[in-house]
JSON list of C-alpha atoms in Angstrom, two decimals:
[
{"chain": "N", "resi": 1, "resn": "MET", "atom": "CA", "xyz": [136.92, 72.44, 11.49]},
{"chain": "N", "resi": 2, "resn": "THR", "atom": "CA", "xyz": [140.17, 73.02, 9.94]},
{"chain": "N", "resi": 3, "resn": "GLY", "atom": "CA", "xyz": [139.14, 74.07, 6.48]},
{"chain": "N", "resi": 4, "resn": "GLY", "atom": "CA", "xyz": [136.46, 74.08, 3.79]},
{"chain": "N", "resi": 5, "resn": "PRO", "atom": "CA", "xyz": [132.96, 75.91, 4.44]},
{"chain": "N", "resi": 6, "resn": "GLY", "atom": "CA", "xyz": [133.37, 76.00, 8.11]},
{"chain": "N", "resi": 7, "resn": "ARG", "atom": "CA", "xyz": [136.49, 77.92, 7.99]},
{"chain": "N", "resi": 8, "resn": "ALA", "atom": "CA", "xyz": [135.09, 80.43, 5.52]},
{"chain": "N", "resi": 9, "resn": "ALA", "atom": "CA", "xyz": [131.95, 81.02, 7.48]},
{"chain": "N", "resi": 10, "resn": "GLU", "atom": "CA", "xyz": [134.11, 82.04, 10.58]},
{"chain": "N", "resi": 11, "resn": "ARG", "atom": "CA", "xyz": [136.76, 83.89, 8.71]},
{"chain": "N", "resi": 12, "resn": "ASP", "atom": "CA", "xyz": [135.35, 87.21, 9.43]},
{"chain": "N", "resi": 13, "resn": "LYS", "atom": "CA", "xyz": [134.30, 86.57, 13.00]},
{"chain": "N", "resi": 14, "resn": "VAL", "atom": "CA", "xyz": [136.23, 87.70, 16.12]},
{"chain": "N", "resi": 15, "resn": "ALA", "atom": "CA", "xyz": [136.53, 85.65, 19.23]},
{"chain": "N", "resi": 16, "resn": "LEU", "atom": "CA", "xyz": [137.91, 87.13, 22.69]},
{"chain": "N", "resi": 17, "resn": "ILE", "atom": "CA", "xyz": [139.33, 84.42, 24.64]},
{"chain": "N", "resi": 18, "resn": "THR", "atom": "CA", "xyz": [140.17, 84.82, 28.38]},
{"chain": "N", "resi": 19, "resn": "ALA", "atom": "CA", "xyz": [142.85, 82.74, 30.34]},
{"chain": "N", "resi": 20, "resn": "ALA", "atom": "CA", "xyz": [144.43, 82.19, 26.86]},
{"chain": "N", "resi": 21, "resn": "GLY", "atom": "CA", "xyz": [147.98, 81.83, 28.23]},
{"chain": "N", "resi": 22, "resn": "ASN", "atom": "CA", "xyz": [147.76, 78.04, 28.92]},
{"chain": "N", "resi": 23, "resn": "GLY", "atom": "CA", "xyz": [145.53, 75.16, 29.50]},
{"chain": "N", "resi": 24, "resn": "ILE", "atom": "CA", "xyz": [141.97, 75.18, 28.21]},
{"chain": "N", "resi": 25, "resn": "GLY", "atom": "CA", "xyz": [142.38, 78.92, 27.16]},
{"chain": "N", "resi": 26, "resn": "ALA", "atom": "CA", "xyz": [145.41, 78.29, 24.97]},
{"chain": "N", "resi": 27, "resn": "ALA", "atom": "CA", "xyz": [143.86, 75.28, 23.54]},
{"chain": "N", "resi": 28, "resn": "THR", "atom": "CA", "xyz": [140.70, 76.99, 22.71]},
{"chain": "N", "resi": 29, "resn": "ALA", "atom": "CA", "xyz": [142.78, 79.58, 21.06]},
{"chain": "N", "resi": 30, "resn": "ARG", "atom": "CA", "xyz": [144.29, 77.13, 18.70]},
{"chain": "N", "resi": 31, "resn": "ALA", "atom": "CA", "xyz": [141.00, 75.66, 17.87]},
{"chain": "N", "resi": 32, "resn": "PHE", "atom": "CA", "xyz": [139.36, 78.91, 16.92]},
{"chain": "N", "resi": 33, "resn": "ALA", "atom": "CA", "xyz": [142.58, 79.85, 14.94]},
{"chain": "N", "resi": 34, "resn": "ALA", "atom": "CA", "xyz": [142.10, 76.64, 12.88]},
{"chain": "N", "resi": 35, "resn": "ALA", "atom": "CA", "xyz": [138.24, 77.38, 12.41]},
{"chain": "N", "resi": 36, "resn": "GLY", "atom": "CA", "xyz": [139.52, 80.89, 10.72]},
{"chain": "N", "resi": 37, "resn": "TYR", "atom": "CA", "xyz": [138.28, 83.09, 13.68]},
{"chain": "N", "resi": 38, "resn": "ARG", "atom": "CA", "xyz": [140.28, 86.44, 14.12]},
{"chain": "N", "resi": 39, "resn": "LEU", "atom": "CA", "xyz": [141.62, 86.19, 17.70]},
{"chain": "N", "resi": 40, "resn": "VAL", "atom": "CA", "xyz": [141.82, 88.39, 20.64]},
{"chain": "N", "resi": 41, "resn": "LEU", "atom": "CA", "xyz": [143.71, 86.75, 23.38]},
{"chain": "N", "resi": 42, "resn": "ALA", "atom": "CA", "xyz": [143.46, 88.12, 27.11]},
{"chain": "N", "resi": 43, "resn": "ASP", "atom": "CA", "xyz": [145.44, 86.99, 30.20]},
{"chain": "N", "resi": 44, "resn": "VAL", "atom": "CA", "xyz": [146.68, 88.50, 33.37]},
{"chain": "N", "resi": 45, "resn": "ASP", "atom": "CA", "xyz": [150.10, 86.90, 32.74]},
{"chain": "N", "resi": 46, "resn": "ALA", "atom": "CA", "xyz": [152.23, 89.18, 30.81]},
{"chain": "N", "resi": 47, "resn": "ASP", "atom": "CA", "xyz": [153.72, 86.35, 28.76]},
{"chain": "N", "resi": 48, "resn": "GLY", "atom": "CA", "xyz": [150.77, 84.29, 28.47]},
{"chain": "N", "resi": 49, "resn": "PRO", "atom": "CA", "xyz": [148.90, 85.62, 25.40]},
{"chain": "N", "resi": 50, "resn": "ALA", "atom": "CA", "xyz": [152.14, 86.20, 23.29]},
{"chain": "N", "resi": 51, "resn": "ARG", "atom": "CA", "xyz": [153.17, 82.71, 24.18]},
{"chain": "N", "resi": 52, "resn": "THR", "atom": "CA", "xyz": [149.94, 81.16, 23.03]},
{"chain": "N", "resi": 53, "resn": "ALA", "atom": "CA", "xyz": [149.69, 83.45, 20.00]},
{"chain": "N", "resi": 54, "resn": "GLY", "atom": "CA", "xyz": [153.12, 82.19, 18.90]},
{"chain": "N", "resi": 55, "resn": "THR", "atom": "CA", "xyz": [152.73, 81.89, 14.86]},
{"chain": "N", "resi": 56, "resn": "LEU", "atom": "CA", "xyz": [149.05, 82.61, 15.17]},
{"chain": "N", "resi": 57, "resn": "SER", "atom": "CA", "xyz": [147.58, 85.88, 14.24]},
{"chain": "N", "resi": 58, "resn": "ALA", "atom": "CA", "xyz": [146.04, 87.44, 17.37]},
{"chain": "N", "resi": 59, "resn": "THR", "atom": "CA", "xyz": [145.63, 90.48, 19.21]},
{"chain": "N", "resi": 60, "resn": "THR", "atom": "CA", "xyz": [146.74, 90.31, 22.82]},
{"chain": "N", "resi": 61, "resn": "VAL", "atom": "CA", "xyz": [145.78, 91.92, 25.93]},
{"chain": "N", "resi": 62, "resn": "ILE", "atom": "CA", "xyz": [147.33, 91.74, 29.47]},
{"chain": "N", "resi": 63, "resn": "ALA", "atom": "CA", "xyz": [144.53, 92.74, 31.97]},
{"chain": "N", "resi": 64, "resn": "ASP", "atom": "CA", "xyz": [143.21, 91.55, 35.34]},
{"chain": "N", "resi": 65, "resn": "LEU", "atom": "CA", "xyz": [139.57, 90.40, 34.32]},
{"chain": "N", "resi": 66, "resn": "THR", "atom": "CA", "xyz": [138.32, 90.40, 38.02]},
{"chain": "N", "resi": 67, "resn": "ASP", "atom": "CA", "xyz": [138.70, 94.01, 37.77]},
{"chain": "N", "resi": 68, "resn": "GLU", "atom": "CA", "xyz": [136.19, 96.36, 36.14]},
{"chain": "N", "resi": 69, "resn": "VAL", "atom": "CA", "xyz": [138.74, 98.25, 34.29]},
{"chain": "N", "resi": 70, "resn": "GLY", "atom": "CA", "xyz": [140.55, 95.13, 33.21]},
{"chain": "N", "resi": 71, "resn": "ALA", "atom": "CA", "xyz": [137.33, 93.68, 31.76]},
{"chain": "N", "resi": 72, "resn": "ALA", "atom": "CA", "xyz": [136.57, 97.03, 29.98]},
{"chain": "N", "resi": 73, "resn": "THR", "atom": "CA", "xyz": [139.96, 97.25, 28.59]},
{"chain": "N", "resi": 74, "resn": "ALA", "atom": "CA", "xyz": [140.00, 93.75, 27.07]},
{"chain": "N", "resi": 75, "resn": "VAL", "atom": "CA", "xyz": [136.64, 94.30, 25.40]},
{"chain": "N", "resi": 76, "resn": "SER", "atom": "CA", "xyz": [137.29, 97.70, 24.10]},
{"chain": "N", "resi": 77, "resn": "ARG", "atom": "CA", "xyz": [140.77, 96.26, 22.76]},
{"chain": "N", "resi": 78, "resn": "ALA", "atom": "CA", "xyz": [138.87, 93.68, 20.70]},
{"chain": "N", "resi": 79, "resn": "VAL", "atom": "CA", "xyz": [136.39, 96.20, 19.29]},
{"chain": "N", "resi": 80, "resn": "GLU", "atom": "CA", "xyz": [139.17, 98.78, 18.44]},
{"chain": "N", "resi": 81, "resn": "ALA", "atom": "CA", "xyz": [141.34, 96.08, 16.72]},
{"chain": "N", "resi": 82, "resn": "HIS", "atom": "CA", "xyz": [138.65, 94.52, 14.69]},
{"chain": "N", "resi": 83, "resn": "GLY", "atom": "CA", "xyz": [135.42, 96.68, 14.80]},
{"chain": "N", "resi": 84, "resn": "GLN", "atom": "CA", "xyz": [133.32, 94.12, 16.25]},
{"chain": "N", "resi": 85, "resn": "LEU", "atom": "CA", "xyz": [132.96, 91.15, 18.71]},
{"chain": "N", "resi": 86, "resn": "ASP", "atom": "CA", "xyz": [131.25, 87.77, 17.72]},
{"chain": "N", "resi": 87, "resn": "VAL", "atom": "CA", "xyz": [132.32, 85.42, 20.31]},
{"chain": "N", "resi": 88, "resn": "LEU", "atom": "CA", "xyz": [133.15, 85.60, 24.12]},
{"chain": "N", "resi": 89, "resn": "VAL", "atom": "CA", "xyz": [134.84, 82.67, 25.68]},
{"chain": "N", "resi": 90, "resn": "ASN", "atom": "CA", "xyz": [135.24, 83.07, 29.66]},
{"chain": "N", "resi": 91, "resn": "VAL", "atom": "CA", "xyz": [137.94, 80.52, 30.77]},
{"chain": "N", "resi": 92, "resn": "VAL", "atom": "CA", "xyz": [139.37, 82.56, 33.54]},
{"chain": "N", "resi": 93, "resn": "GLY", "atom": "CA", "xyz": [139.35, 80.63, 36.84]},
{"chain": "N", "resi": 94, "resn": "GLY", "atom": "CA", "xyz": [141.32, 78.59, 39.25]},
{"chain": "N", "resi": 95, "resn": "SER", "atom": "CA", "xyz": [141.25, 77.15, 42.82]},
{"chain": "N", "resi": 96, "resn": "ARG", "atom": "CA", "xyz": [143.68, 75.79, 45.59]},
{"chain": "N", "resi": 97, "resn": "PRO", "atom": "CA", "xyz": [141.89, 72.97, 47.47]},
{"chain": "N", "resi": 98, "resn": "GLY", "atom": "CA", "xyz": [142.44, 72.15, 51.00]},
{"chain": "N", "resi": 99, "resn": "ARG", "atom": "CA", "xyz": [140.24, 74.14, 53.36]},
{"chain": "N", "resi": 100, "resn": "THR", "atom": "CA", "xyz": [136.64, 73.55, 54.35]},
{"chain": "N", "resi": 101, "resn": "VAL", "atom": "CA", "xyz": [134.22, 76.58, 55.27]},
{"chain": "N", "resi": 102, "resn": "PRO", "atom": "CA", "xyz": [135.22, 76.95, 58.94]},
{"chain": "N", "resi": 103, "resn": "GLU", "atom": "CA", "xyz": [138.90, 77.03, 57.59]},
{"chain": "N", "resi": 104, "resn": "LEU", "atom": "CA", "xyz": [138.43, 79.45, 54.90]},
{"chain": "N", "resi": 105, "resn": "ASP", "atom": "CA", "xyz": [138.98, 83.26, 55.60]},
{"chain": "N", "resi": 106, "resn": "ARG", "atom": "CA", "xyz": [136.84, 85.90, 53.86]},
{"chain": "N", "resi": 107, "resn": "ALA", "atom": "CA", "xyz": [139.82, 87.38, 52.00]},
{"chain": "N", "resi": 108, "resn": "GLU", "atom": "CA", "xyz": [140.24, 83.93, 50.39]},
{"chain": "N", "resi": 109, "resn": "TRP", "atom": "CA", "xyz": [136.64, 83.46, 49.65]},
{"chain": "N", "resi": 110, "resn": "ASP", "atom": "CA", "xyz": [136.53, 86.61, 47.94]},
{"chain": "N", "resi": 111, "resn": "ARG", "atom": "CA", "xyz": [139.44, 86.01, 45.91]},
{"chain": "N", "resi": 112, "resn": "TRP", "atom": "CA", "xyz": [138.20, 82.66, 44.51]},
{"chain": "N", "resi": 113, "resn": "VAL", "atom": "CA", "xyz": [134.67, 83.89, 43.85]},
{"chain": "N", "resi": 114, "resn": "ALA", "atom": "CA", "xyz": [136.09, 87.00, 42.03]},
{"chain": "N", "resi": 115, "resn": "LEU", "atom": "CA", "xyz": [138.50, 84.92, 39.91]},
{"chain": "N", "resi": 116, "resn": "ASN", "atom": "CA", "xyz": [135.84, 82.24, 38.97]},
{"chain": "N", "resi": 117, "resn": "LEU", "atom": "CA", "xyz": [132.54, 84.16, 38.75]},
{"chain": "N", "resi": 118, "resn": "THR", "atom": "CA", "xyz": [132.79, 88.05, 38.97]},
{"chain": "N", "resi": 119, "resn": "SER", "atom": "CA", "xyz": [135.31, 87.67, 36.15]},
{"chain": "N", "resi": 120, "resn": "VAL", "atom": "CA", "xyz": [132.50, 86.14, 33.83]},
{"chain": "N", "resi": 121, "resn": "PHE", "atom": "CA", "xyz": [129.82, 88.65, 35.00]},
{"chain": "N", "resi": 122, "resn": "LEU", "atom": "CA", "xyz": [132.33, 91.62, 34.35]},
{"chain": "N", "resi": 123, "resn": "MET", "atom": "CA", "xyz": [133.55, 90.25, 30.84]},
{"chain": "N", "resi": 124, "resn": "CYS", "atom": "CA", "xyz": [129.67, 89.65, 29.91]},
{"chain": "N", "resi": 125, "resn": "ARG", "atom": "CA", "xyz": [128.61, 92.99, 31.10]},
{"chain": "N", "resi": 126, "resn": "GLU", "atom": "CA", "xyz": [131.14, 94.72, 29.05]},
{"chain": "N", "resi": 127, "resn": "ALA", "atom": "CA", "xyz": [130.72, 92.31, 25.81]},
{"chain": "N", "resi": 128, "resn": "LEU", "atom": "CA", "xyz": [126.98, 92.04, 25.44]},
{"chain": "N", "resi": 129, "resn": "PRO", "atom": "CA", "xyz": [126.17, 95.25, 23.91]},
{"chain": "N", "resi": 130, "resn": "TYR", "atom": "CA", "xyz": [128.65, 94.25, 20.96]},
{"chain": "N", "resi": 131, "resn": "LEU", "atom": "CA", "xyz": [127.28, 90.60, 21.01]},
{"chain": "N", "resi": 132, "resn": "VAL", "atom": "CA", "xyz": [123.80, 91.82, 20.63]},
{"chain": "N", "resi": 133, "resn": "ARG", "atom": "CA", "xyz": [124.90, 93.72, 17.60]},
{"chain": "N", "resi": 134, "resn": "SER", "atom": "CA", "xyz": [126.56, 90.68, 16.01]},
{"chain": "N", "resi": 135, "resn": "ARG", "atom": "CA", "xyz": [124.06, 88.28, 17.09]},
{"chain": "N", "resi": 136, "resn": "GLY", "atom": "CA", "xyz": [126.96, 86.45, 18.71]},
{"chain": "N", "resi": 137, "resn": "SER", "atom": "CA", "xyz": [127.62, 83.84, 21.43]},
{"chain": "N", "resi": 138, "resn": "VAL", "atom": "CA", "xyz": [129.21, 83.47, 24.77]},
{"chain": "N", "resi": 139, "resn": "VAL", "atom": "CA", "xyz": [130.50, 80.33, 26.24]},
{"chain": "N", "resi": 140, "resn": "ASN", "atom": "CA", "xyz": [131.44, 80.13, 29.82]},
{"chain": "N", "resi": 141, "resn": "VAL", "atom": "CA", "xyz": [133.82, 77.61, 31.44]},
{"chain": "N", "resi": 142, "resn": "SER", "atom": "CA", "xyz": [132.46, 76.22, 34.67]},
{"chain": "N", "resi": 143, "resn": "SER", "atom": "CA", "xyz": [133.41, 72.95, 36.28]},
{"chain": "N", "resi": 144, "resn": "GLY", "atom": "CA", "xyz": [132.15, 69.50, 37.24]},
{"chain": "N", "resi": 145, "resn": "ALA", "atom": "CA", "xyz": [132.79, 70.78, 40.78]},
{"chain": "N", "resi": 146, "resn": "GLY", "atom": "CA", "xyz": [130.10, 73.37, 40.54]},
{"chain": "N", "resi": 147, "resn": "ILE", "atom": "CA", "xyz": [127.63, 70.67, 39.73]},
{"chain": "N", "resi": 148, "resn": "ARG", "atom": "CA", "xyz": [128.52, 67.86, 41.93]},
{"chain": "N", "resi": 149, "resn": "GLY", "atom": "CA", "xyz": [130.87, 69.47, 44.58]},
{"chain": "N", "resi": 150, "resn": "MET", "atom": "CA", "xyz": [134.24, 68.80, 45.65]},
{"chain": "N", "resi": 151, "resn": "ARG", "atom": "CA", "xyz": [136.07, 67.92, 48.88]},
{"chain": "N", "resi": 152, "resn": "ALA", "atom": "CA", "xyz": [137.76, 70.92, 50.78]},
{"chain": "N", "resi": 153, "resn": "ASN", "atom": "CA", "xyz": [137.16, 73.57, 48.06]},
{"chain": "N", "resi": 154, "resn": "PRO", "atom": "CA", "xyz": [134.05, 75.34, 48.88]},
{"chain": "N", "resi": 155, "resn": "ALA", "atom": "CA", "xyz": [134.63, 78.66, 47.39]},
{"chain": "N", "resi": 156, "resn": "TYR", "atom": "CA", "xyz": [135.53, 77.19, 43.94]},
{"chain": "N", "resi": 157, "resn": "CYS", "atom": "CA", "xyz": [132.55, 74.99, 43.98]},
{"chain": "N", "resi": 158, "resn": "ALA", "atom": "CA", "xyz": [130.21, 77.75, 44.86]},
{"chain": "N", "resi": 159, "resn": "ALA", "atom": "CA", "xyz": [131.47, 80.09, 42.31]},
{"chain": "N", "resi": 160, "resn": "LYS", "atom": "CA", "xyz": [131.49, 77.41, 39.46]},
{"chain": "N", "resi": 161, "resn": "ALA", "atom": "CA", "xyz": [127.87, 76.70, 40.34]},
{"chain": "N", "resi": 162, "resn": "GLY", "atom": "CA", "xyz": [127.37, 80.42, 40.17]},
{"chain": "N", "resi": 163, "resn": "VAL", "atom": "CA", "xyz": [128.67, 80.43, 36.69]},
{"chain": "N", "resi": 164, "resn": "VAL", "atom": "CA", "xyz": [126.10, 77.78, 35.54]},
{"chain": "N", "resi": 165, "resn": "GLY", "atom": "CA", "xyz": [123.26, 79.82, 37.04]},
{"chain": "N", "resi": 166, "resn": "LEU", "atom": "CA", "xyz": [124.53, 83.12, 35.43]},
{"chain": "N", "resi": 167, "resn": "THR", "atom": "CA", "xyz": [124.85, 81.38, 32.24]},
{"chain": "N", "resi": 168, "resn": "ARG", "atom": "CA", "xyz": [121.10, 80.17, 32.38]},
{"chain": "N", "resi": 169, "resn": "ALA", "atom": "CA", "xyz": [119.93, 83.68, 33.54]},
{"chain": "N", "resi": 170, "resn": "MET", "atom": "CA", "xyz": [121.75, 85.40, 30.58]},
{"chain": "N", "resi": 171, "resn": "ALA", "atom": "CA", "xyz": [120.74, 82.86, 28.17]},
{"chain": "N", "resi": 172, "resn": "ILE", "atom": "CA", "xyz": [116.96, 83.67, 29.16]},
{"chain": "N", "resi": 173, "resn": "ASP", "atom": "CA", "xyz": [117.54, 87.56, 29.00]},
{"chain": "N", "resi": 174, "resn": "HIS", "atom": "CA", "xyz": [119.51, 87.77, 25.81]},
{"chain": "N", "resi": 175, "resn": "GLY", "atom": "CA", "xyz": [118.29, 84.87, 23.62]},
{"chain": "N", "resi": 176, "resn": "PRO", "atom": "CA", "xyz": [115.43, 87.22, 22.25]},
{"chain": "N", "resi": 177, "resn": "GLN", "atom": "CA", "xyz": [118.14, 89.59, 21.20]},
{"chain": "N", "resi": 178, "resn": "GLY", "atom": "CA", "xyz": [119.84, 86.86, 19.26]},
{"chain": "N", "resi": 179, "resn": "VAL", "atom": "CA", "xyz": [122.66, 85.99, 21.63]},
{"chain": "N", "resi": 180, "resn": "ARG", "atom": "CA", "xyz": [123.33, 82.36, 22.62]},
{"chain": "N", "resi": 181, "resn": "ILE", "atom": "CA", "xyz": [125.00, 81.79, 25.86]},
{"chain": "N", "resi": 182, "resn": "ASN", "atom": "CA", "xyz": [126.17, 78.43, 26.83]},
{"chain": "N", "resi": 183, "resn": "CYS", "atom": "CA", "xyz": [128.46, 76.84, 29.40]},
{"chain": "N", "resi": 184, "resn": "VAL", "atom": "CA", "xyz": [130.74, 73.93, 29.52]},
{"chain": "N", "resi": 185, "resn": "ALA", "atom": "CA", "xyz": [131.51, 72.02, 32.80]},
{"chain": "N", "resi": 186, "resn": "PRO", "atom": "CA", "xyz": [134.29, 69.79, 32.57]},
{"chain": "N", "resi": 187, "resn": "GLY", "atom": "CA", "xyz": [135.63, 67.21, 34.77]},
{"chain": "N", "resi": 188, "resn": "PRO", "atom": "CA", "xyz": [139.45, 66.54, 35.56]},
{"chain": "N", "resi": 189, "resn": "VAL", "atom": "CA", "xyz": [141.40, 68.15, 32.83]},
{"chain": "N", "resi": 190, "resn": "ARG", "atom": "CA", "xyz": [145.23, 67.83, 32.28]},
{"chain": "N", "resi": 191, "resn": "THR", "atom": "CA", "xyz": [146.00, 71.55, 32.78]},
{"chain": "N", "resi": 192, "resn": "PRO", "atom": "CA", "xyz": [148.91, 73.41, 34.42]},
{"chain": "N", "resi": 193, "resn": "LEU", "atom": "CA", "xyz": [146.45, 74.18, 37.26]},
{"chain": "N", "resi": 194, "resn": "MET", "atom": "CA", "xyz": [145.83, 70.40, 37.76]},
{"chain": "N", "resi": 195, "resn": "ALA", "atom": "CA", "xyz": [149.42, 69.89, 37.91]},
{"chain": "N", "resi": 196, "resn": "ARG", "atom": "CA", "xyz": [149.73, 72.63, 40.54]},
{"chain": "N", "resi": 197, "resn": "ASN", "atom": "CA", "xyz": [147.02, 71.34, 42.78]},
{"chain": "N", "resi": 198, "resn": "ARG", "atom": "CA", "xyz": [147.25, 67.58, 42.61]},
{"chain": "N", "resi": 199, "resn": "THR", "atom": "CA", "xyz": [149.97, 65.00, 42.79]},
{"chain": "N", "resi": 200, "resn": "PRO", "atom": "CA", "xyz": [150.70, 62.56, 39.83]},
{"chain": "N", "resi": 201, "resn": "GLU", "atom": "CA", "xyz": [149.09, 59.92, 42.03]},
{"chain": "N", "resi": 202, "resn": "GLU", "atom": "CA", "xyz": [146.02, 61.89, 42.72]},
{"chain": "N", "resi": 203, "resn": "ILE", "atom": "CA", "xyz": [145.61, 62.74, 38.93]},
{"chain": "N", "resi": 204, "resn": "ALA", "atom": "CA", "xyz": [146.02, 59.07, 38.03]},
{"chain": "N", "resi": 205, "resn": "ALA", "atom": "CA", "xyz": [143.26, 58.15, 40.56]},
{"chain": "N", "resi": 206, "resn": "MET", "atom": "CA", "xyz": [140.88, 60.72, 39.13]},
{"chain": "N", "resi": 207, "resn": "GLY", "atom": "CA", "xyz": [141.44, 59.02, 35.62]},
{"chain": "N", "resi": 208, "resn": "ASP", "atom": "CA", "xyz": [140.88, 55.69, 37.27]},
{"chain": "N", "resi": 209, "resn": "ILE", "atom": "CA", "xyz": [137.33, 56.54, 38.58]},
{"chain": "N", "resi": 210, "resn": "ALA", "atom": "CA", "xyz": [136.27, 58.57, 35.38]},
{"chain": "N", "resi": 211, "resn": "VAL", "atom": "CA", "xyz": [133.68, 56.99, 33.26]},
{"chain": "N", "resi": 212, "resn": "LEU", "atom": "CA", "xyz": [136.13, 56.84, 30.36]},
{"chain": "N", "resi": 213, "resn": "GLY", "atom": "CA", "xyz": [138.98, 55.69, 32.59]},
{"chain": "N", "resi": 214, "resn": "ARG", "atom": "CA", "xyz": [141.20, 58.81, 32.11]},
{"chain": "N", "resi": 215, "resn": "ILE", "atom": "CA", "xyz": [141.21, 62.50, 32.66]},
{"chain": "N", "resi": 216, "resn": "GLY", "atom": "CA", "xyz": [140.45, 64.82, 29.70]},
{"chain": "N", "resi": 217, "resn": "GLU", "atom": "CA", "xyz": [142.76, 66.92, 27.61]},
{"chain": "N", "resi": 218, "resn": "PRO", "atom": "CA", "xyz": [142.42, 70.80, 27.02]},
{"chain": "N", "resi": 219, "resn": "GLU", "atom": "CA", "xyz": [141.81, 69.94, 23.25]},
{"chain": "N", "resi": 220, "resn": "GLU", "atom": "CA", "xyz": [138.81, 68.10, 23.93]},
{"chain": "N", "resi": 221, "resn": "VAL", "atom": "CA", "xyz": [137.28, 70.88, 26.10]},
{"chain": "N", "resi": 222, "resn": "ALA", "atom": "CA", "xyz": [138.41, 73.39, 23.47]},
{"chain": "N", "resi": 223, "resn": "ALA", "atom": "CA", "xyz": [136.56, 71.27, 20.63]},
{"chain": "N", "resi": 224, "resn": "ALA", "atom": "CA", "xyz": [133.19, 71.55, 22.69]},
{"chain": "N", "resi": 225, "resn": "ILE", "atom": "CA", "xyz": [133.74, 75.16, 23.25]},
{"chain": "N", "resi": 226, "resn": "LEU", "atom": "CA", "xyz": [134.23, 75.86, 19.42]},
{"chain": "N", "resi": 227, "resn": "TRP", "atom": "CA", "xyz": [131.16, 73.91, 18.40]},
{"chain": "N", "resi": 228, "resn": "LEU", "atom": "CA", "xyz": [128.90, 75.73, 20.98]},
{"chain": "N", "resi": 229, "resn": "ALA", "atom": "CA", "xyz": [130.27, 79.03, 19.71]},
{"chain": "N", "resi": 230, "resn": "GLY", "atom": "CA", "xyz": [129.67, 78.15, 15.99]},
{"chain": "N", "resi": 231, "resn": "PRO", "atom": "CA", "xyz": [126.95, 78.02, 13.49]},
{"chain": "N", "resi": 232, "resn": "SER", "atom": "CA", "xyz": [126.41, 74.32, 14.01]},
{"chain": "N", "resi": 233, "resn": "ALA", "atom": "CA", "xyz": [124.98, 75.07, 17.53]},
{"chain": "N", "resi": 234, "resn": "SER", "atom": "CA", "xyz": [122.71, 77.62, 16.16]},
{"chain": "N", "resi": 235, "resn": "TYR", "atom": "CA", "xyz": [119.75, 76.53, 18.31]},
{"chain": "N", "resi": 236, "resn": "VAL", "atom": "CA", "xyz": [121.69, 75.67, 21.35]},
{"chain": "N", "resi": 237, "resn": "THR", "atom": "CA", "xyz": [121.60, 78.01, 24.17]}
]
């Protein structure tokens, strides 16, 4: 949606996008900007939101969204800046494969669960009162690993499966209030996280076994998120 009626329909709506500094979050910010949304970009990286914003008009927030104060700060900043909140996109997440359950200590387990699941819970808890008011929507980013599993990455798989379950629970609870809550679970996507965790040979191998014969691009996931958040998906939750 880059112009015409779709852009006009979204011009007064406010979208808060987390992990907006790079990868799927940055691509989602660009997609929502092209659709006419007013943007609030949140990231723990001090340079991330500003780097993504570039020439876009956006409110930026630096916050640790695994922390209650950080999540509250991000949502309150959005509402203070724009007077409303219509869309929350939870992109925050990450992993470092390489350990099985017996090899994983409790601190590392807690770290990955906090990053991938608790952050989603905290952001939704803060945002839902405003989304009920606007009859808005949430799009959470899970992972194919949360559905089918992944070798030597148990905390990430468990947390991303939790995002799917949390999404379903909130959809049931808040659908009667007019809030749509959806989730995307991408397979391998060409992001900075992918480049850090996998060798070029491993990435190429993932593409070879994918149904489409390649890994995905952040812009392709962003397009799905934009559709789920917008009026064309008005009966999807």
